[in-house]
Short mmCIF file of C-alpha atoms and ligand atoms in Angstrom, two decimals:
data_model
loop_
_atom_site.label_atom_id
_atom_site.label_comp_id
_atom_site.label_asym_id
_atom_site.label_seq_id
_atom_site.Cartn_x
_atom_site.Cartn_y
_atom_site.Cartn_z
CA MET R 58 -27.02 20.12 12.54
CA THR R 59 -25.44 17.39 10.37
CA ARG R 60 -23.96 14.53 12.41
CA MET R 61 -20.22 14.03 12.19
CA LEU R 62 -18.88 11.61 9.58
CA ARG R 63 -17.52 8.40 11.08
CA LEU R 64 -14.78 6.49 9.32
CA LEU R 65 -13.23 3.19 10.33
CA LEU R 66 -9.78 2.80 8.76
CA VAL R 67 -8.03 -0.56 8.42
CA ALA R 68 -4.33 -1.31 8.05
CA GLY R 69 -2.82 -4.77 8.28
CA ALA R 70 0.47 -5.23 6.49
CA ARG R 71 3.51 -3.15 5.62
CA PRO R 72 2.30 -1.75 2.28
CA ASN R 73 -0.92 -0.51 3.95
CA PHE R 74 0.70 1.88 6.38
CA MET R 75 1.85 4.47 3.82
CA LYS R 76 -1.66 4.42 2.32
CA VAL R 77 -3.47 4.98 5.63
CA ALA R 78 -1.16 7.71 6.97
CA PRO R 79 -2.23 10.39 4.43
CA LEU R 80 -5.88 9.71 5.30
CA VAL R 81 -5.17 10.34 8.97
CA TRP R 82 -3.33 13.60 8.14
CA ALA R 83 -6.17 14.70 5.80
CA ILE R 84 -8.78 14.07 8.52
CA HIS R 85 -6.79 16.15 11.03
CA ARG R 86 -6.38 18.97 8.50
CA HIS R 87 -10.08 18.89 7.67
CA ASN R 88 -11.13 19.01 11.33
CA VAL R 89 -8.82 21.94 12.09
CA ALA R 90 -10.23 23.84 9.09
CA ALA R 91 -13.82 22.97 10.05
CA GLY R 92 -13.17 24.12 13.66
CA GLU R 93 -11.75 27.41 12.44
CA LYS R 94 -14.79 27.98 10.22
CA ARG R 95 -17.08 27.28 13.16
CA GLN R 96 -15.22 29.80 15.31
CA GLU R 97 -15.69 32.32 12.55
CA GLY R 98 -19.46 31.65 12.73
CA GLY R 99 -19.62 29.60 9.48
CA LYS R 100 -22.71 27.55 8.68
CA LEU R 101 -22.49 24.25 10.57
CA GLU R 102 -24.82 22.25 8.37
CA SER R 103 -22.70 22.73 5.28
CA ASN R 104 -21.20 19.35 4.33
CA GLY R 105 -17.61 20.61 4.10
CA GLU R 106 -17.75 21.76 7.72
CA ARG R 107 -18.76 18.40 9.20
CA THR R 108 -16.23 17.06 11.65
CA VAL R 109 -14.75 13.68 10.74
CA GLN R 110 -14.30 11.16 13.50
CA TYR R 111 -12.15 8.13 12.81
CA ARG R 112 -10.95 4.95 14.46
CA LEU R 113 -7.99 2.92 13.28
CA VAL R 114 -7.81 -0.88 13.26
CA HIS R 115 -4.50 -2.74 12.89
CA THR R 116 -5.24 -6.35 12.09
CA GLY R 117 -1.73 -7.43 13.11
CA GLN R 118 -1.14 -9.30 9.82
CA HIS R 119 2.37 -7.85 10.08
CA TYR R 120 3.66 -7.55 13.63
CA ASP R 121 7.48 -7.31 13.75
CA ASP R 122 8.87 -3.91 14.71
CA LYS R 123 10.65 -3.68 11.37
CA MET R 124 7.51 -4.65 9.41
CA SER R 125 5.03 -2.52 11.33
CA GLU R 126 5.93 -0.23 14.25
CA VAL R 127 8.74 1.60 12.47
CA PHE R 128 6.17 2.72 9.88
CA PHE R 129 3.76 4.02 12.52
CA ARG R 130 6.61 6.02 14.06
CA GLU R 131 8.02 7.41 10.81
CA LEU R 132 4.64 8.18 9.26
CA GLY R 133 3.21 9.76 12.42
CA ILE R 134 0.25 7.37 12.54
CA PRO R 135 -1.33 7.34 16.01
CA ALA R 136 -1.44 4.04 17.89
CA PRO R 137 -4.33 1.96 16.54
CA ASP R 138 -7.59 2.01 18.53
CA PHE R 139 -7.90 -1.74 17.98
CA ASN R 140 -5.20 -4.32 17.34
CA LEU R 141 -6.58 -7.69 16.26
CA GLU R 142 -3.17 -9.39 16.62
CA VAL R 143 -3.95 -12.03 14.01
CA GLY R 144 -0.32 -12.79 13.08
CA SER R 145 0.76 -15.19 10.33
CA GLY R 146 -0.99 -18.29 9.01
CA SER R 147 -2.22 -19.86 5.80
CA HIS R 148 -4.42 -17.59 3.70
CA ALA R 149 -7.58 -19.29 4.96
CA VAL R 150 -6.50 -19.20 8.59
CA GLN R 151 -5.33 -15.58 8.45
CA THR R 152 -8.45 -14.40 6.57
CA ALA R 153 -10.81 -16.26 8.87
CA ARG R 154 -9.05 -14.98 11.98
CA ILE R 155 -9.27 -11.39 10.75
CA MET R 156 -12.98 -11.76 9.94
CA GLU R 157 -13.81 -13.30 13.30
CA ARG R 158 -11.94 -10.67 15.30
CA PHE R 159 -13.00 -7.73 13.12
CA GLU R 160 -16.76 -8.29 13.32
CA PRO R 161 -17.29 -7.16 16.94
CA VAL R 162 -14.94 -4.23 16.41
CA LEU R 163 -16.87 -3.08 13.34
CA LEU R 164 -20.22 -3.35 15.10
CA ASN R 165 -19.08 -1.28 18.05
CA ALA R 166 -16.24 0.80 16.69
CA PHE R 167 -17.61 4.06 18.02
CA SER R 168 -18.64 2.87 21.47
CA ASP R 169 -16.52 1.83 24.43
CA ARG R 170 -17.86 -1.71 24.35
CA THR R 171 -16.34 -4.06 21.78
CA SER R 172 -16.92 -7.35 23.49
CA ASP R 173 -20.44 -8.14 22.33
CA LEU R 174 -22.22 -8.76 19.07
CA ARG R 175 -25.21 -6.47 19.48
CA PRO R 176 -26.81 -5.42 16.21
CA PRO R 177 -25.24 -2.27 14.81
CA SER R 178 -26.89 0.92 15.91
CA SER R 179 -26.38 4.25 14.22
CA ASP R 180 -24.33 5.63 17.12
CA ARG R 181 -21.83 2.75 17.21
CA LYS R 182 -21.25 1.83 13.60
CA PRO R 183 -19.12 3.77 11.12
CA ASP R 184 -20.59 5.53 8.10
CA TRP R 185 -17.81 4.02 6.01
CA LEU R 186 -15.27 1.27 6.37
CA VAL R 187 -12.19 2.49 4.49
CA VAL R 188 -9.81 -0.23 3.26
CA VAL R 189 -6.61 0.23 1.27
CA GLY R 190 -4.50 -1.91 -1.08
CA ASP R 191 -4.82 -5.63 -1.72
CA VAL R 192 -3.64 -7.63 1.29
CA ASN R 193 -5.63 -10.30 3.11
CA SER R 194 -6.77 -7.73 5.71
CA THR R 195 -8.29 -5.57 2.93
CA MET R 196 -10.44 -8.41 1.64
CA ALA R 197 -11.34 -9.94 5.01
CA CYS R 198 -12.61 -6.67 6.52
CA THR R 199 -14.53 -5.79 3.35
CA LEU R 200 -16.32 -9.13 3.46
CA VAL R 201 -17.37 -8.58 7.08
CA ALA R 202 -18.71 -5.07 6.42
CA ALA R 203 -20.55 -6.06 3.24
CA LYS R 204 -22.42 -8.81 5.12
CA LEU R 205 -23.41 -6.34 7.82
CA GLY R 206 -24.63 -3.75 5.33
CA ILE R 207 -21.93 -1.22 6.24
CA LYS R 208 -20.63 0.81 3.30
CA VAL R 209 -17.07 0.14 2.13
CA ALA R 210 -14.71 2.52 0.34
CA HIS R 211 -11.68 0.92 -1.31
CA VAL R 212 -8.64 3.11 -1.83
CA GLU R 213 -6.43 1.80 -4.67
CA ALA R 214 -9.36 0.06 -6.36
CA GLY R 215 -9.40 -1.33 -9.89
CA LEU R 216 -5.82 -2.60 -10.21
CA ARG R 217 -5.62 -5.95 -12.00
CA SER R 218 -2.70 -8.22 -12.87
CA PHE R 219 -5.12 -10.69 -14.54
CA ASP R 220 -3.12 -13.40 -12.76
CA ARG R 221 -5.21 -15.32 -10.27
CA THR R 222 -2.20 -17.28 -9.01
CA MET R 223 -1.37 -14.09 -7.08
CA PRO R 224 -3.19 -14.00 -3.73
CA GLU R 225 -3.46 -10.22 -4.05
CA GLU R 226 -5.43 -10.54 -7.33
CA ILE R 227 -8.10 -12.58 -5.53
CA ASN R 228 -8.16 -9.96 -2.78
CA ARG R 229 -8.59 -7.15 -5.34
CA ILE R 230 -11.42 -8.87 -7.22
CA VAL R 231 -13.38 -9.73 -4.05
CA THR R 232 -12.85 -6.31 -2.47
CA ASP R 233 -13.86 -4.37 -5.59
CA SER R 234 -16.92 -6.49 -6.26
CA LEU R 235 -18.23 -5.76 -2.75
CA ALA R 236 -17.11 -2.17 -2.15
CA ASP R 237 -19.59 0.68 -2.60
CA LEU R 238 -17.07 3.34 -3.52
CA LEU R 239 -14.07 2.48 -5.69
CA LEU R 240 -11.33 5.08 -5.43
CA THR R 241 -8.79 4.50 -8.18
CA PRO R 242 -5.15 5.60 -8.66
CA SER R 243 -5.06 5.77 -12.48
CA GLU R 244 -7.27 5.65 -15.57
CA ASP R 245 -6.40 1.99 -16.34
CA ALA R 246 -8.06 1.01 -13.04
CA ASN R 247 -11.27 2.81 -14.09
CA GLU R 248 -11.23 0.92 -17.36
CA ASN R 249 -10.83 -2.42 -15.58
CA LEU R 250 -13.79 -1.68 -13.34
CA ARG R 251 -16.00 -0.48 -16.21
CA ARG R 252 -15.11 -3.67 -18.12
CA GLU R 253 -16.24 -5.70 -15.10
CA GLY R 254 -19.58 -3.92 -15.19
CA VAL R 255 -19.14 -1.71 -12.11
CA PRO R 256 -21.62 1.18 -12.39
CA LYS R 257 -19.89 4.47 -13.19
CA HIS R 258 -21.25 6.25 -10.13
CA ARG R 259 -19.28 3.94 -7.82
CA ILE R 260 -15.92 4.76 -9.43
CA ARG R 261 -13.81 7.83 -8.68
CA LEU R 262 -10.32 8.54 -10.00
CA VAL R 263 -8.58 10.15 -7.02
CA GLY R 264 -4.88 9.49 -7.75
CA ASN R 265 -2.15 7.51 -6.04
CA ILE R 266 -2.22 7.85 -2.26
CA MET R 267 1.27 6.28 -1.92
CA ILE R 268 2.64 9.43 -3.51
CA ASP R 269 1.12 11.57 -0.71
CA SER R 270 3.31 9.73 1.79
CA LEU R 271 6.32 9.91 -0.50
CA VAL R 272 6.06 13.67 -1.06
CA HIS R 273 5.51 14.31 2.64
CA ASN R 274 8.51 12.21 3.69
CA LEU R 275 10.94 13.25 0.99
CA PRO R 276 12.75 15.93 3.03
CA ALA R 277 13.31 13.42 5.87
CA ALA R 278 14.28 10.66 3.42
CA ARG R 279 16.96 12.96 2.00
CA GLN R 280 18.45 13.17 5.52
CA SER R 281 18.63 9.37 5.82
CA ARG R 282 22.03 7.94 6.78
CA ILE R 283 21.53 4.65 4.96
CA LEU R 284 23.89 5.47 2.08
CA ALA R 285 26.69 6.44 4.47
CA ASP R 286 26.00 3.49 6.80
CA HIS R 287 26.47 1.03 3.94
CA GLY R 288 29.20 2.89 2.08
CA LEU R 289 26.96 3.50 -0.96
CA GLU R 290 27.44 6.27 -3.50
CA ARG R 291 24.55 8.05 -5.24
CA GLY R 292 23.77 6.42 -8.61
CA ARG R 293 26.30 3.63 -8.03
CA PHE R 294 24.41 0.78 -6.39
CA VAL R 295 21.47 -1.55 -7.00
CA TYR R 296 18.56 -1.75 -4.53
CA VAL R 297 16.83 -5.16 -4.37
CA THR R 298 13.59 -6.26 -2.65
CA LEU R 299 11.97 -9.65 -3.25
CA HIS R 300 9.23 -11.38 -1.32
CA ARG R 301 6.57 -12.73 -3.72
CA PRO R 302 5.89 -16.46 -3.27
CA SER R 303 6.43 -16.90 -7.04
CA ASN R 304 10.07 -15.77 -6.66
CA VAL R 305 11.09 -16.89 -3.19
CA ASP R 306 9.07 -20.00 -2.30
CA GLN R 307 10.75 -22.34 -4.83
CA ARG R 308 14.33 -23.49 -4.43
CA GLU R 309 15.15 -23.22 -8.17
CA SER R 310 13.95 -19.64 -8.61
CA LEU R 311 15.46 -18.27 -5.39
CA THR R 312 18.78 -20.04 -6.10
CA ALA R 313 18.89 -18.63 -9.64
CA ILE R 314 18.06 -15.11 -8.46
CA MET R 315 20.67 -15.19 -5.69
CA GLY R 316 23.24 -16.38 -8.25
CA GLU R 317 22.47 -13.36 -10.46
CA LEU R 318 22.72 -11.00 -7.49
CA ILE R 319 26.15 -12.35 -6.54
CA ARG R 320 27.27 -11.91 -10.14
CA LEU R 321 25.86 -8.37 -10.31
CA SER R 322 27.54 -7.44 -7.03
CA GLN R 323 30.93 -7.99 -8.69
CA GLU R 324 30.13 -4.91 -10.84
CA LEU R 325 28.15 -2.70 -8.48
CA PRO R 326 27.28 -2.85 -4.78
CA VAL R 327 23.90 -4.51 -4.23
CA VAL R 328 21.83 -3.75 -1.13
CA PHE R 329 19.11 -6.27 -0.33
CA PRO R 330 16.92 -5.73 2.78
CA VAL R 331 15.35 -9.13 3.27
CA HIS R 332 11.65 -9.62 3.97
CA PRO R 333 10.93 -12.23 6.71
CA ARG R 334 9.30 -14.55 4.19
CA THR R 335 12.41 -14.46 1.95
CA ARG R 336 14.72 -14.94 4.93
CA LYS R 337 12.76 -17.98 6.04
CA MET R 338 12.84 -19.56 2.56
CA ALA R 339 16.55 -18.71 2.03
CA ALA R 340 17.39 -20.45 5.30
CA GLU R 341 15.34 -23.48 4.26
CA PHE R 342 17.20 -23.69 0.93
CA GLY R 343 20.64 -23.11 2.54
CA LEU R 344 21.02 -19.73 0.76
CA ASP R 345 21.20 -17.55 3.85
CA GLN R 346 24.99 -17.26 3.75
CA ALA R 347 24.98 -15.83 0.21
CA GLY R 348 25.92 -12.27 1.27
CA ASN R 349 29.47 -11.03 0.72
CA GLY R 350 31.23 -7.65 0.76
CA MET R 351 29.36 -6.27 -2.25
CA LEU R 352 26.05 -8.10 -1.79
CA ARG R 353 24.74 -6.54 1.40
CA ILE R 354 21.96 -8.68 2.82
CA ILE R 355 20.39 -6.64 5.61
CA ASP R 356 17.27 -6.65 7.81
CA PRO R 357 14.06 -4.96 6.58
CA ILE R 358 14.48 -1.18 6.55
CA GLY R 359 12.15 1.69 7.43
CA TYR R 360 10.14 3.79 5.00
CA ARG R 361 12.46 6.78 4.75
CA ASP R 362 15.55 4.64 4.22
CA SER R 363 13.72 2.78 1.47
CA LEU R 364 12.74 6.06 -0.24
CA CYS R 365 16.36 7.20 0.00
CA LEU R 366 17.60 3.99 -1.67
CA SER R 367 14.93 4.20 -4.41
CA GLU R 368 15.73 7.79 -5.23
CA ASN R 369 19.49 7.25 -5.39
CA ALA R 370 19.90 3.75 -6.83
CA ARG R 371 21.31 3.23 -10.32
CA LEU R 372 18.74 0.45 -10.65
CA VAL R 373 16.01 -1.10 -8.51
CA LEU R 374 15.19 -4.80 -8.83
CA THR R 375 11.94 -5.73 -7.12
CA ASP R 376 8.68 -7.67 -7.07
CA SER R 377 6.91 -5.15 -4.83
CA GLY R 378 3.95 -3.08 -6.01
CA GLY R 379 4.93 -0.01 -4.01
CA LEU R 380 8.49 0.14 -5.33
CA GLN R 381 7.25 0.07 -8.93
CA GLU R 382 5.33 3.25 -8.09
CA GLU R 383 8.03 4.97 -6.04
CA THR R 384 10.68 4.40 -8.72
CA THR R 385 8.26 5.77 -11.32
CA TYR R 386 7.92 8.92 -9.22
CA PHE R 387 11.72 9.22 -8.88
CA ARG R 388 12.22 8.17 -12.53
CA THR R 389 14.75 5.59 -11.28
CA PRO R 390 15.15 2.60 -13.65
CA CYS R 391 13.28 -0.37 -12.18
CA LEU R 392 13.14 -4.04 -13.18
CA THR R 393 10.16 -5.92 -11.80
CA LEU R 394 10.77 -9.64 -11.53
CA ARG R 395 7.23 -10.71 -12.43
CA PRO R 396 5.41 -11.85 -15.58
CA ASN R 397 2.77 -9.13 -15.16
CA THR R 398 1.93 -6.03 -13.19
CA GLU R 399 -1.33 -4.66 -11.83
CA ARG R 400 0.29 -1.22 -12.17
CA PRO R 401 0.74 -0.95 -15.98
CA VAL R 402 1.02 2.83 -15.78
CA THR R 403 4.49 2.35 -14.23
CA VAL R 404 5.53 0.73 -17.55
CA THR R 405 3.54 2.88 -20.00
CA HIS R 406 4.42 6.17 -18.29
CA GLY R 407 7.13 5.32 -15.78
CA SER R 408 10.61 3.82 -15.50
CA ASN R 409 9.49 0.25 -14.81
CA ARG R 410 10.13 -2.82 -17.00
CA LEU R 411 9.08 -6.41 -16.40
CA THR R 412 11.64 -9.18 -16.39
CA THR R 413 11.98 -12.92 -15.77
CA THR R 414 14.62 -15.02 -14.08
CA GLU R 415 15.77 -16.20 -17.54
CA HIS R 416 16.15 -12.68 -18.92
CA LEU R 417 17.38 -11.09 -15.72
CA ARG R 418 21.04 -10.90 -16.69
CA SER R 419 20.47 -9.32 -20.13
CA ASP R 420 17.78 -6.96 -18.77
CA ILE R 421 20.15 -5.78 -16.03
CA VAL R 422 22.88 -5.09 -18.61
CA ARG R 423 20.39 -3.19 -20.79
CA ALA R 424 19.14 -1.15 -17.83
CA LEU R 425 22.67 -0.29 -16.68
CA ASN R 426 23.58 0.82 -20.21
CA GLY R 427 20.46 3.01 -20.44
CA GLY R 428 19.74 6.43 -18.97
CA HIS R 429 19.83 7.26 -15.26
CA ARG R 430 16.32 8.75 -15.27
CA SER R 431 13.43 7.81 -17.50
CA GLY R 432 9.67 8.10 -17.88
CA ILE R 433 7.16 10.64 -16.60
CA ILE R 434 5.07 10.89 -13.45
CA PRO R 435 1.50 9.73 -14.21
CA PRO R 436 -1.43 12.15 -13.86
CA TRP R 437 -2.95 12.49 -10.37
CA TRP R 438 0.22 11.29 -8.62
CA ASP R 439 0.58 14.72 -7.05
CA GLY R 440 0.58 14.21 -3.28
CA GLN R 441 -3.02 15.47 -2.94
CA THR R 442 -4.93 12.20 -3.15
CA ALA R 443 -6.00 11.85 0.50
CA GLY R 444 -7.84 15.20 0.35
CA ARG R 445 -9.72 13.96 -2.71
CA VAL R 446 -10.55 10.67 -0.95
CA LEU R 447 -11.98 12.57 1.99
CA GLY R 448 -13.91 14.86 -0.36
CA CYS R 449 -15.43 11.78 -2.01
CA LEU R 450 -16.39 10.24 1.32
CA MET R 451 -18.04 13.45 2.49
CA GLY R 452 -19.82 13.90 -0.83
CA ALA R 453 -20.65 10.23 -1.22
CA SER R 454 -22.27 10.05 2.23
CA VAL R 455 -24.77 12.62 1.02
CA LEU R 456 -24.78 11.91 -2.69
CA HIS R 457 -24.45 8.13 -2.55
CA GLY R 458 -25.76 6.69 -5.79
CA VAL R 459 -25.66 9.99 -7.61
CA GLU R 460 -23.20 10.28 -10.46
CA GLY R 461 -20.81 13.22 -10.47
CA PRO R 462 -17.38 14.38 -9.41
CA CYS R 463 -16.52 14.59 -5.73
CA GLY R 464 -13.79 16.37 -3.81
CA THR R 465 -11.44 18.06 -6.23
CA GLY R 466 -10.98 14.75 -8.05
CA LYS R 467 -12.22 13.87 -11.49
CA GLY R 468 -15.37 11.76 -11.78
CA SER R 469 -15.06 8.56 -13.73
C1 UD1 E 698 1.93 -9.70 2.57
C2 UD1 E 698 0.87 -9.42 1.51
C3 UD1 E 698 1.54 -8.91 0.25
C4 UD1 E 698 2.45 -7.74 0.53
C5 UD1 E 698 3.43 -8.14 1.62
C6 UD1 E 698 4.34 -6.99 1.97
C7 UD1 E 698 -1.14 -10.82 1.43
C8 UD1 E 698 -1.76 -11.95 0.72
N1 UD1 E 698 0.16 -10.63 1.15
O1 UD1 E 698 2.74 -10.76 2.10
O2 UD1 E 698 0.54 -8.51 -0.67
O3 UD1 E 698 3.13 -7.38 -0.64
O4 UD1 E 698 2.70 -8.54 2.76
O5 UD1 E 698 5.21 -7.31 2.98
O6 UD1 E 698 -1.79 -10.17 2.19
N2 UD1 E 698 6.45 -12.58 8.97
C9 UD1 E 698 7.23 -12.16 10.01
N3 UD1 E 698 6.93 -10.96 10.60
C10 UD1 E 698 5.92 -10.18 10.18
C11 UD1 E 698 5.12 -10.62 9.12
C12 UD1 E 698 5.39 -11.82 8.50
O7 UD1 E 698 8.17 -12.81 10.41
O8 UD1 E 698 5.70 -9.09 10.75
C13 UD1 E 698 6.79 -13.85 8.28
C14 UD1 E 698 5.97 -15.02 8.71
O9 UD1 E 698 6.84 -16.11 8.77
C15 UD1 E 698 4.98 -15.22 7.57
C16 UD1 E 698 5.76 -14.69 6.36
O10 UD1 E 698 6.61 -13.68 6.89
O11 UD1 E 698 4.63 -16.55 7.44
C17 UD1 E 698 4.88 -14.10 5.30
O12 UD1 E 698 4.00 -13.10 5.84
P1 UD1 E 698 2.50 -12.92 5.29
O13 UD1 E 698 1.83 -11.81 6.00
O14 UD1 E 698 1.83 -14.24 5.23
O15 UD1 E 698 2.66 -12.53 3.77
P2 UD1 E 698 3.71 -11.57 3.08
O16 UD1 E 698 4.58 -12.41 2.24
O17 UD1 E 698 4.34 -10.64 4.05
#
């Protein structure tokens, strides 16, 4: 009989949680289906009927209730099996802390003992480490597994901003150069990987896993009370999120942006849930009192409330990766306050446009004078990505190194 497939999943920071949740749901669905087949007397050795066992690691890179726990609750993610509680720090400190604490967990993930550094044995180590996105936790855990010879699958591989001043770009390059299986959200990511010389058999276009979470949560998001709570009308407000160091860590840029938001709020209500990093910098620059009646500066919000704002806003202004994708799905006009994007498909297919602090005012005017909905939903953003990821992992564990499609996804 084929042994069960063991997956170790890692989540660390807010944008990871909506990428890990669909994997957890897909594993549960697969195991229920495999159990039913077994009861019907199906063939146990067939690959599709293998049970999948998983463990979940939370590195603790994000730790506030509003940055972490609310997402576990709303997305129905079970409590993590391991919490590394690394907290905040410089990039080096945070990365090093994750690596140090993750190593014993990885070696013993499937045993009860996690306190020692015994060499990995086949009954304690996972078949695959599965990492998502581009945060420090993604890169740190990949590095640990690669050094221990444990296979890594990267979900959301191949995205490139070509801007190495972004910490996430470094994380993407390191993760993709070490991972064994590169699961991409869109064709541009495949092209980037091919250009970097990644062998074709390691690349699989599976689609955008963020959209699985979005589709699943849409009915609940449409019940959200956030519009009523803040007196907002559908299609008559602007939703703002900003947290990138390039926008919020310098006094000049944050002051200029806040000035534009105050100005904009004289035309339309602006709702701005503030990331802890932005709040800290605003306080340091004396900008924390900038809110007024029409510029609503509020605490970070949960996932469903955020979906509700993205779907119903007249315009979204952001520097987040996830919001570029969610607005593309909703076809809500989006201005991304960055010189580049690692998600070009949101511009070529979707409703996203890049802007700068200098052009912000004119770009806002242009966006508000344009249509309410624009763009198309890119291929493979269909809510079925996690099933394809799992199909690849099941196929890849048998077919590793053999070129060909896996799951129901398209081979590169
Ligand atoms: C991290 C990710 C970024 C992602 C963002 C989403 C990296 C390099 N960056 O950036 O890609 O878009 O998360 O939120 O991995 N803080 C809290 N509570 C928390 C977490 C952070 O108060 O739960 C504060 C701390 O003061 C910390 C600051 O926010 O110093 C920044 O947090 P950090 O995890 O370093 O980076 P993010 O800016 O959140």
